[in-house]
GROMACS .gro file of C-alpha atoms in nm:
model
  397
    1MET     CA    1   0.129  -6.761  14.297
    2PHE     CA    2   0.265  -6.851  13.930
    3SER     CA    3   0.210  -6.490  13.714
    4ALA     CA    4  -0.025  -6.501  13.421
    5CYS     CA    5   0.193  -6.377  13.234
    6ALA     CA    6   0.498  -6.551  13.019
    7PRO     CA    7   0.777  -6.494  13.042
    8ALA     CA    8   1.039  -6.259  12.778
    9ARG     CA    9   1.185  -6.486  12.558
   10ASP     CA   10   1.586  -6.332  12.459
   11CYS     CA   11   1.565  -6.242  12.069
   12ALA     CA   12   1.903  -6.257  12.127
   13SER     CA   13   1.953  -6.562  12.279
   14PRO     CA   14   2.139  -6.898  11.956
   15ALA     CA   15   1.885  -7.108  12.160
   16THR     CA   16   1.551  -6.957  12.041
   17ARG     CA   17   1.471  -6.696  11.717
   18CYS     CA   18   1.228  -6.445  11.659
   19ARG     CA   19   1.050  -6.414  11.292
   20ARG     CA   20   1.074  -6.009  11.174
   21PRO     CA   21   0.812  -5.885  10.923
   22GLY     CA   22   0.956  -5.836  10.501
   23PHE     CA   23   1.138  -6.034  10.255
   24THR     CA   24   1.475  -6.170  10.257
   25LEU     CA   25   1.772  -6.045   9.975
   26VAL     CA   26   1.739  -6.355   9.769
   27GLU     CA   27   1.358  -6.307   9.792
   28ILE     CA   28   1.354  -6.039   9.665
   29LEU     CA   29   1.608  -6.113   9.428
   30VAL     CA   30   1.384  -6.401   9.280
   31VAL     CA   31   1.094  -6.210   9.192
   32ILE     CA   32   1.245  -6.011   9.099
   33SER     CA   33   1.356  -6.233   8.836
   34ILE     CA   34   1.041  -6.401   8.745
   35ILE     CA   35   0.930  -6.013   8.670
   36GLY     CA   36   1.160  -5.947   8.394
   37ILE     CA   37   1.148  -6.330   8.290
   38LEU     CA   38   0.731  -6.313   8.187
   39ILE     CA   39   0.811  -5.885   8.051
   40SER     CA   40   1.071  -5.994   7.902
   41ILE     CA   41   0.773  -6.317   7.755
   42THR     CA   42   0.480  -6.058   7.779
   43ILE     CA   43   0.627  -5.763   7.560
   44PRO     CA   44   0.739  -5.877   7.213
   45ALA     CA   45   0.411  -6.091   7.261
   46VAL     CA   46   0.234  -5.770   7.283
   47MET     CA   47   0.467  -5.606   6.982
   48HIS     CA   48   0.315  -5.900   6.767
   49ALA     CA   49   0.062  -5.859   6.813
   50LYS     CA   50   0.007  -5.484   6.821
   51HIS     CA   51   0.213  -5.523   6.459
   52ALA     CA   52  -0.049  -5.764   6.380
   53ALA     CA   53  -0.314  -5.558   6.456
   54ALA     CA   54  -0.165  -5.207   6.247
   55ARG     CA   55  -0.095  -5.413   5.856
   56ALA     CA   56  -0.490  -5.583   5.929
   57GLN     CA   57  -0.601  -5.200   5.914
   58CYS     CA   58  -0.285  -5.177   5.651
   59GLY     CA   59  -0.495  -5.459   5.411
   60GLU     CA   60  -0.906  -5.241   5.509
   61ASN     CA   61  -0.723  -4.983   5.409
   62LEU     CA   62  -0.583  -5.126   5.052
   63ARG     CA   63  -0.926  -5.349   5.090
   64GLN     CA   64  -1.192  -4.985   5.095
   65LEU     CA   65  -0.924  -4.862   4.843
   66ALA     CA   66  -0.948  -5.098   4.623
   67LEU     CA   67  -1.352  -5.118   4.664
   68ALA     CA   68  -1.379  -4.760   4.585
   69THR     CA   69  -1.139  -4.851   4.183
   70THR     CA   70  -1.389  -5.041   4.098
   71LEU     CA   71  -1.690  -4.778   4.176
   72PHE     CA   72  -1.486  -4.601   3.963
   73GLU     CA   73  -1.488  -4.819   3.796
   74THR     CA   74  -1.796  -4.909   3.681
   75THR     CA   75  -1.922  -4.589   3.705
   76HIS     CA   76  -1.682  -4.415   3.412
   77GLY     CA   77  -1.607  -4.762   3.255
   78HIS     CA   78  -1.250  -4.725   3.281
   79MET     CA   79  -0.969  -4.715   3.559
   80PRO     CA   80  -0.932  -4.351   3.716
   81GLY     CA   81  -0.548  -4.267   3.500
   82TYR     CA   82  -0.251  -4.096   3.737
   83LEU     CA   83  -0.270  -3.801   3.661
   84GLN     CA   84  -0.628  -3.703   3.465
   85LYS     CA   85  -0.764  -3.343   3.472
   86PHE     CA   86  -1.025  -3.233   3.728
   87GLY     CA   87  -1.119  -2.856   3.655
   88GLU     CA   88  -0.898  -2.582   3.534
   89PHE     CA   89  -1.004  -2.203   3.818
   90ASN     CA   90  -1.042  -1.869   3.577
   91GLY     CA   91  -0.944  -1.694   3.813
   92GLY     CA   92  -1.049  -1.448   4.069
   93VAL     CA   93  -1.227  -1.544   4.404
   94ASP     CA   94  -1.247  -1.763   4.579
   95PRO     CA   95  -1.577  -1.857   4.777
   96THR     CA   96  -1.481  -1.993   5.081
   97ASP     CA   97  -1.135  -1.767   5.145
   98PRO     CA   98  -1.224  -1.363   5.002
   99SER     CA   99  -0.862  -1.396   5.128
  100ASN     CA  100  -0.691  -1.600   4.902
  101TYR     CA  101  -0.446  -1.437   4.714
  102ALA     CA  102  -0.557  -1.113   4.841
  103GLY     CA  103  -0.918  -1.215   4.660
  104ASN     CA  104  -0.799  -1.214   4.310
  105VAL     CA  105  -0.583  -1.583   4.331
  106PRO     CA  106  -0.479  -1.672   3.925
  107ARG     CA  107  -0.613  -1.949   3.675
  108HIS     CA  108  -0.466  -2.286   3.767
  109VAL     CA  109  -0.518  -2.589   3.566
  110LYS     CA  110  -0.635  -2.906   3.787
  111VAL     CA  111  -0.499  -3.214   3.731
  112GLY     CA  112  -0.492  -3.465   4.007
  113GLY     CA  113  -0.403  -3.833   4.038
  114TRP     CA  114  -0.576  -4.184   4.072
  115PRO     CA  115  -0.590  -4.090   4.455
  116ILE     CA  116  -0.778  -3.725   4.373
  117ALA     CA  117  -1.056  -3.934   4.116
  118LEU     CA  118  -1.130  -4.147   4.501
  119LEU     CA  119  -1.202  -3.969   4.741
  120GLY     CA  120  -1.601  -3.880   4.605
  121GLN     CA  121  -1.649  -4.316   4.564
  122LEU     CA  122  -1.461  -4.257   4.973
  123GLY     CA  123  -1.751  -4.058   5.112
  124ASN     CA  124  -1.532  -3.769   5.064
  125GLN     CA  125  -1.728  -3.575   4.893
  126PRO     CA  126  -1.667  -3.179   4.980
  127ALA     CA  127  -1.295  -3.300   4.849
  128TYR     CA  128  -1.327  -3.431   4.560
  129GLU     CA  129  -1.615  -3.135   4.487
  130ARG     CA  130  -1.283  -2.880   4.548
  131TRP     CA  131  -1.085  -3.081   4.270
  132SER     CA  132  -1.399  -3.121   4.023
  133LEU     CA  133  -1.619  -2.805   4.014
  134ASP     CA  134  -1.410  -2.502   3.853
  135ARG     CA  135  -1.565  -2.247   4.144
  136TYR     CA  136  -1.287  -2.391   4.396
  137PRO     CA  137  -0.879  -2.323   4.320
  138ILE     CA  138  -0.654  -2.545   4.440
  139ILE     CA  139  -0.392  -2.339   4.496
  140ALA     CA  140  -0.386  -2.074   4.813
  141ASP     CA  141  -0.184  -1.796   4.960
  142ASN     CA  142  -0.015  -1.761   5.267
  143GLN     CA  143  -0.304  -1.469   5.274
  144SER     CA  144  -0.503  -1.686   5.341
  145ILE     CA  145  -0.721  -1.812   5.657
  146ASN     CA  146  -0.605  -2.125   5.645
  147ALA     CA  147  -0.238  -2.169   5.607
  148PRO     CA  148  -0.127  -2.329   5.237
  149THR     CA  149   0.089  -2.644   5.217
  150ALA     CA  150   0.485  -2.607   5.149
  151GLU     CA  151   0.410  -2.660   4.788
  152GLY     CA  152   0.085  -2.349   4.795
  153TYR     CA  153  -0.191  -2.583   4.797
  154SER     CA  154  -0.468  -2.504   4.987
  155PRO     CA  155  -0.609  -2.704   5.263
  156PHE     CA  156  -0.928  -2.827   5.192
  157ALA     CA  157  -0.771  -2.966   4.837
  158ALA     CA  158  -0.458  -3.170   5.026
  159VAL     CA  159  -0.693  -3.322   5.261
  160ASN     CA  160  -0.566  -3.620   5.507
  161PHE     CA  161  -0.838  -3.874   5.434
  162GLU     CA  162  -0.768  -4.225   5.762
  163THR     CA  163  -0.824  -4.430   5.430
  164PHE     CA  164  -0.495  -4.359   5.268
  165ILE     CA  165  -0.261  -4.363   5.596
  166CYS     CA  166  -0.054  -4.656   5.743
  167PRO     CA  167  -0.089  -4.735   6.078
  168SER     CA  168   0.263  -4.948   6.040
  169ALA     CA  169   0.403  -4.590   5.884
  170SER     CA  170   0.552  -4.304   6.000
  171ASN     CA  171   0.424  -3.894   5.870
  172TYR     CA  172   0.762  -3.695   5.878
  173LEU     CA  173   0.670  -3.662   5.458
  174THR     CA  174   0.407  -3.423   5.494
  175THR     CA  175   0.152  -3.273   5.756
  176ARG     CA  176  -0.116  -3.270   5.477
  177GLY     CA  177  -0.258  -3.601   5.270
  178ILE     CA  178  -0.020  -3.816   5.369
  179ASN     CA  179  -0.050  -4.131   5.170
  180HIS     CA  180   0.081  -4.463   5.183
  181TYR     CA  181  -0.038  -4.643   4.898
  182VAL     CA  182   0.066  -4.647   4.527
  183ALA     CA  183  -0.105  -4.760   4.191
  184ASN     CA  184   0.022  -4.999   3.901
  185THR     CA  185   0.094  -4.760   3.667
  186GLY     CA  186   0.307  -5.068   3.472
  187MET     CA  187   0.675  -4.911   3.274
  188HIS     CA  188   0.881  -4.772   3.370
  189ALA     CA  189   1.003  -4.643   3.050
  190ASP     CA  190   0.925  -4.264   3.041
  191SER     CA  191   1.280  -4.117   2.939
  192PHE     CA  192   1.492  -4.363   2.692
  193PRO     CA  193   1.304  -4.497   2.482
  194PHE     CA  194   1.475  -4.888   2.403
  195THR     CA  195   1.481  -5.163   2.149
  196TYR     CA  196   1.507  -5.509   2.260
  197THR     CA  197   1.524  -5.844   2.109
  198ARG     CA  198   1.391  -6.191   2.252
  199PRO     CA  199   1.563  -6.576   2.163
  200GLY     CA  200   1.349  -6.629   1.790
  201SER     CA  201   1.131  -6.281   1.801
  202PRO     CA  202   1.197  -5.970   1.553
  203ALA     CA  203   1.308  -5.641   1.779
  204ARG     CA  204   0.980  -5.388   1.980
  205THR     CA  205   1.100  -5.064   2.034
  206VAL     CA  206   0.924  -4.974   2.391
  207GLY     CA  207   0.888  -4.604   2.443
  208PHE     CA  208   0.651  -4.375   2.721
  209ALA     CA  209   0.366  -4.441   2.488
  210LYS     CA  210   0.375  -4.802   2.411
  211SER     CA  211   0.456  -4.907   2.848
  212GLN     CA  212   0.148  -4.711   2.861
  213HIS     CA  213   0.001  -5.000   2.669
  214HIS     CA  214  -0.297  -5.216   2.880
  215ASP     CA  215  -0.103  -5.510   2.890
  216ASN     CA  216   0.216  -5.330   3.078
  217GLY     CA  217   0.005  -5.204   3.361
  218ILE     CA  218  -0.325  -5.008   3.411
  219PHE     CA  219  -0.312  -4.716   3.603
  220ASN     CA  220  -0.191  -4.544   3.359
  221ASN     CA  221  -0.153  -4.112   3.164
  222GLN     CA  222  -0.498  -3.950   3.116
  223TYR     CA  223  -0.385  -3.602   3.034
  224ALA     CA  224  -0.200  -3.414   2.716
  225GLY     CA  225   0.029  -3.196   2.913
  226PHE     CA  226   0.301  -3.028   2.731
  227VAL     CA  227   0.638  -3.243   2.669
  228GLY     CA  228   0.884  -2.967   2.908
  229SER     CA  229   1.142  -3.003   2.707
  230ALA     CA  230   0.912  -2.937   2.417
  231PRO     CA  231   0.594  -2.694   2.474
  232THR     CA  232   0.468  -2.720   2.083
  233GLN     CA  233   0.436  -3.065   2.209
  234LEU     CA  234   0.141  -3.299   2.412
  235VAL     CA  235   0.273  -3.587   2.597
  236ALA     CA  236   0.102  -3.941   2.479
  237THR     CA  237  -0.176  -4.100   2.708
  238GLY     CA  238  -0.298  -4.393   2.734
  239LYS     CA  239  -0.592  -4.580   2.654
  240PRO     CA  240  -0.840  -4.593   3.016
  241PHE     CA  241  -0.785  -5.001   3.142
  242ARG     CA  242  -1.135  -5.175   3.223
  243ILE     CA  243  -1.079  -5.505   3.485
  244ASP     CA  244  -1.193  -5.647   3.134
  245ASP     CA  245  -0.841  -5.636   3.092
  246CYS     CA  246  -0.682  -5.837   3.316
  247ASP     CA  247  -0.652  -6.103   3.054
  248ASP     CA  248  -0.349  -6.345   3.307
  249GLY     CA  249  -0.664  -6.318   3.622
  250ALA     CA  250  -0.801  -6.042   3.813
  251SER     CA  251  -0.693  -6.211   4.105
  252GLN     CA  252  -0.340  -6.224   3.985
  253THR     CA  253  -0.224  -5.874   3.920
  254MET     CA  254  -0.191  -5.616   4.177
  255LEU     CA  255  -0.391  -5.315   4.214
  256LEU     CA  256  -0.308  -5.111   4.460
  257SER     CA  257   0.014  -5.174   4.682
  258GLU     CA  258   0.135  -4.919   5.021
  259ASN     CA  259   0.506  -4.746   4.951
  260HIS     CA  260   0.635  -4.619   5.220
  261GLN     CA  261   0.766  -4.266   5.038
  262ALA     CA  262   0.471  -4.201   4.834
  263GLY     CA  263   0.408  -3.838   4.798
  264ALA     CA  264   0.104  -3.661   4.945
  265LEU     CA  265  -0.202  -3.812   4.754
  266TYR     CA  266  -0.263  -3.391   4.648
  267ARG     CA  267   0.118  -3.428   4.439
  268THR     CA  268   0.190  -3.441   4.017
  269ARG     CA  269   0.469  -3.288   4.106
  270LEU     CA  270   0.771  -3.224   4.312
  271THR     CA  271   0.807  -2.858   4.399
  272ASN     CA  272   0.800  -2.648   4.615
  273ASN     CA  273   0.578  -2.432   4.394
  274THR     CA  274   0.192  -2.491   4.168
  275ASN     CA  275   0.361  -2.375   3.894
  276HIS     CA  276   0.278  -2.567   3.701
  277LEU     CA  277  -0.065  -2.548   3.777
  278THR     CA  278  -0.035  -2.185   3.649
  279ASN     CA  279   0.166  -2.162   3.330
  280ILE     CA  280  -0.105  -2.229   3.059
  281VAL     CA  281   0.054  -2.307   2.762
  282ASN     CA  282  -0.156  -2.313   2.444
  283VAL     CA  283  -0.101  -2.632   2.182
  284ASN     CA  284  -0.250  -2.712   1.907
  285GLY     CA  285  -0.603  -2.487   1.969
  286LYS     CA  286  -0.602  -2.599   2.359
  287ASP     CA  287  -0.448  -2.446   2.666
  288VAL     CA  288  -0.244  -2.737   2.892
  289VAL     CA  289   0.003  -2.713   3.104
  290GLU     CA  290   0.349  -2.955   3.164
  291TYR     CA  291   0.348  -3.334   3.166
  292PRO     CA  292   0.490  -3.303   3.542
  293ALA     CA  293   0.672  -3.706   3.443
  294SER     CA  294   0.732  -3.786   3.832
  295SER     CA  295   0.311  -3.764   3.846
  296ARG     CA  296   0.394  -4.139   3.724
  297TYR     CA  297   0.558  -4.244   4.077
  298LEU     CA  298   0.476  -3.947   4.319
  299GLN     CA  299   0.171  -4.258   4.437
  300GLY     CA  300   0.317  -4.506   4.133
  301ALA     CA  301   0.460  -4.848   4.114
  302VAL     CA  302   0.667  -4.908   3.852
  303TRP     CA  303   0.859  -5.235   3.672
  304HIS     CA  304   1.168  -5.213   3.511
  305PHE     CA  305   1.311  -5.363   3.169
  306GLU     CA  306   1.594  -5.637   3.397
  307ASP     CA  307   1.554  -5.981   3.432
  308PRO     CA  308   1.825  -6.251   3.659
  309ASN     CA  309   1.894  -6.416   3.319
  310GLY     CA  310   1.937  -6.135   3.143
  311PHE     CA  311   1.653  -6.251   2.906
  312ALA     CA  312   1.565  -6.070   2.591
  313GLY     CA  313   1.933  -5.870   2.694
  314ALA     CA  314   1.818  -5.719   3.020
  315PRO     CA  315   2.026  -5.593   3.317
  316THR     CA  316   2.032  -5.770   3.646
  317PRO     CA  317   1.742  -5.591   3.896
  318ASN     CA  318   1.853  -5.378   4.104
  319ALA     CA  319   1.858  -5.451   4.447
  320VAL     CA  320   1.668  -5.111   4.516
  321HIS     CA  321   1.347  -5.163   4.230
  322LYS     CA  322   1.254  -5.504   4.412
  323ILE     CA  323   0.982  -5.457   4.712
  324ASN     CA  324   1.111  -5.335   5.062
  325GLY     CA  325   1.473  -5.198   4.815
  326GLY     CA  326   1.694  -4.913   4.982
  327ASP     CA  327   1.612  -4.834   5.340
  328VAL     CA  328   1.285  -4.831   5.296
  329TYR     CA  329   1.253  -4.584   5.647
  330LEU     CA  330   1.521  -4.238   5.522
  331ASP     CA  331   1.498  -4.223   5.158
  332LEU     CA  332   1.366  -3.918   4.953
  333MET     CA  333   1.209  -3.987   4.640
  334THR     CA  334   1.348  -3.707   4.396
  335ALA     CA  335   1.302  -3.587   4.066
  336ALA     CA  336   1.555  -3.882   4.013
  337ASN     CA  337   1.560  -4.154   4.165
  338ALA     CA  338   1.158  -4.072   4.185
  339PRO     CA  339   1.134  -4.428   3.866
  340ASP     CA  340   1.369  -4.605   4.141
  341LEU     CA  341   1.192  -4.582   4.409
  342ALA     CA  342   0.858  -4.588   4.295
  343ARG     CA  343   0.839  -4.990   4.409
  344PRO     CA  344   0.578  -5.157   4.681
  345SER     CA  345   0.743  -5.105   5.006
  346SER     CA  346   0.612  -5.119   5.379
  347LEU     CA  347   0.718  -5.099   5.779
  348HIS     CA  348   0.584  -5.454   5.832
  349ASP     CA  349   0.856  -5.692   5.927
  350GLY     CA  350   0.934  -5.859   5.604
  351GLY     CA  351   0.710  -5.765   5.251
  352VAL     CA  352   0.389  -5.565   5.145
  353ASN     CA  353   0.023  -5.595   5.133
  354MET     CA  354  -0.109  -5.595   4.827
  355ALA     CA  355  -0.494  -5.564   4.626
  356MET     CA  356  -0.532  -5.735   4.362
  357VAL     CA  357  -0.811  -5.644   4.060
  358ASP     CA  358  -1.080  -5.850   4.200
  359GLY     CA  359  -0.992  -5.681   4.481
  360SER     CA  360  -0.940  -5.988   4.739
  361VAL     CA  361  -0.645  -5.813   5.004
  362ARG     CA  362  -0.289  -6.057   5.040
  363PHE     CA  363   0.068  -6.011   5.179
  364VAL     CA  364   0.353  -6.067   4.965
  365THR     CA  365   0.701  -6.129   5.110
  366GLU     CA  366   1.017  -5.880   4.976
  367SER     CA  367   1.148  -6.183   4.865
  368ILE     CA  368   0.960  -6.311   4.524
  369SER     CA  369   1.219  -6.290   4.261
  370TYR     CA  370   1.145  -5.995   3.986
  371PRO     CA  371   0.986  -6.215   3.747
  372ILE     CA  372   0.721  -6.280   3.978
  373TYR     CA  373   0.724  -5.872   4.099
  374GLN     CA  374   0.708  -5.851   3.725
  375ALA     CA  375   0.446  -6.039   3.656
  376LEU     CA  376   0.210  -5.925   3.908
  377LEU     CA  377   0.203  -5.633   3.716
  378THR     CA  378   0.143  -5.659   3.389
  379PRO     CA  379  -0.254  -5.753   3.314
  380SER     CA  380  -0.124  -5.979   3.001
  381GLY     CA  381   0.256  -6.068   3.090
  382ARG     CA  382   0.273  -6.286   2.773
  383SER     CA  383   0.197  -5.968   2.514
  384SER     CA  384   0.298  -5.747   2.794
  385ASP     CA  385   0.668  -5.609   2.721
  386VAL     CA  386   0.877  -5.815   3.010
  387PRO     CA  387   1.216  -5.959   2.903
  388ASN     CA  388   1.058  -6.313   2.981
  389ASN     CA  389   0.692  -6.266   2.837
  390GLU     CA  390   0.623  -6.678   2.828
  391PHE     CA  391   0.725  -6.675   3.258
  392VAL     CA  392   0.386  -6.796   3.427
  393PRO     CA  393   0.450  -6.834   3.804
  394LEU     CA  394   0.493  -7.248   3.936
  395ASP     CA  395   0.321  -7.155   4.278
  396PRO     CA  396   0.068  -6.969   4.482
  397ILE     CA  397   0.235  -6.608   4.528
   0.00000   0.00000   0.00000
């Protein structure tokens, strides 16, 4: 009689091998290697897509800002200034917060820059009215229900608005009124009138007033505040710029760009207080506050009288003055270096987004020459005060 059970195999016998479940060490190492290769391929692709999306969103922000600027020009007949007066609070109770300054907010003049001028066109009418209606103050103290900014601005006047925030940038400079965008504020010649001579041409002297001419830039000063070093004098204002003044072509002239060191959208001065708004002086029958020299740079980009070939006696361009010049991430704007850091910069790889006067947006590489950068910022290059006013870019930018 035979048994129905097969005889047991001896797994220990060299003649007989048993397959056990699981992976060998070699198989595990192969799988780990494959996973590592896939990760090394996938992560850069994901990061590249993320950076590309952030750069595209930044470009869209600039497109919206350019459209708002065009709407402003259509409504008012000219571009905003980099500094202008929006109103004046005569002192007293803040209707939105009676505890502000214990019910006795000081009288102050409401001066601000181009970002404030565009708030209405961007759909933030409440914030714009805070600046433009005289019944509201824009300053606050620590007695207020809503905490003021570090400088003493009301939080209602220092709004965060998504259109002014580049998704690639960091926000370590401020938590209120975050802004990463700058306007074309023309030629830097604020503190030193100088004379230059081009070959075959008479000498030309350029100072603050001449630097604001619409041949040299777009956004100029539109508030005649008093000169800090001479309180009986009023600072020069520029003729408001119109799109028709763009002789070199609206598609070839920079309207707006980005700067990682740009100042908060509400700031006009590099101080940690709002005393410059309350220090009102009567000059020639007008009650005015001091013109803040840093207002041209906090939300502005300028060009300097420099040339790589020394044309018209100009010095060699400072590397910081170029696109992405200096330490884009860590440099902080101060009263001393503000004119140097007032240039386009970003945390995008290799360049910056720019919005042109016609509303188009393009990515401009950081490697362009300084004469090309000057050409981008001058609406009428041949009539401007750039060292080589005959320079014409050979290729499209």
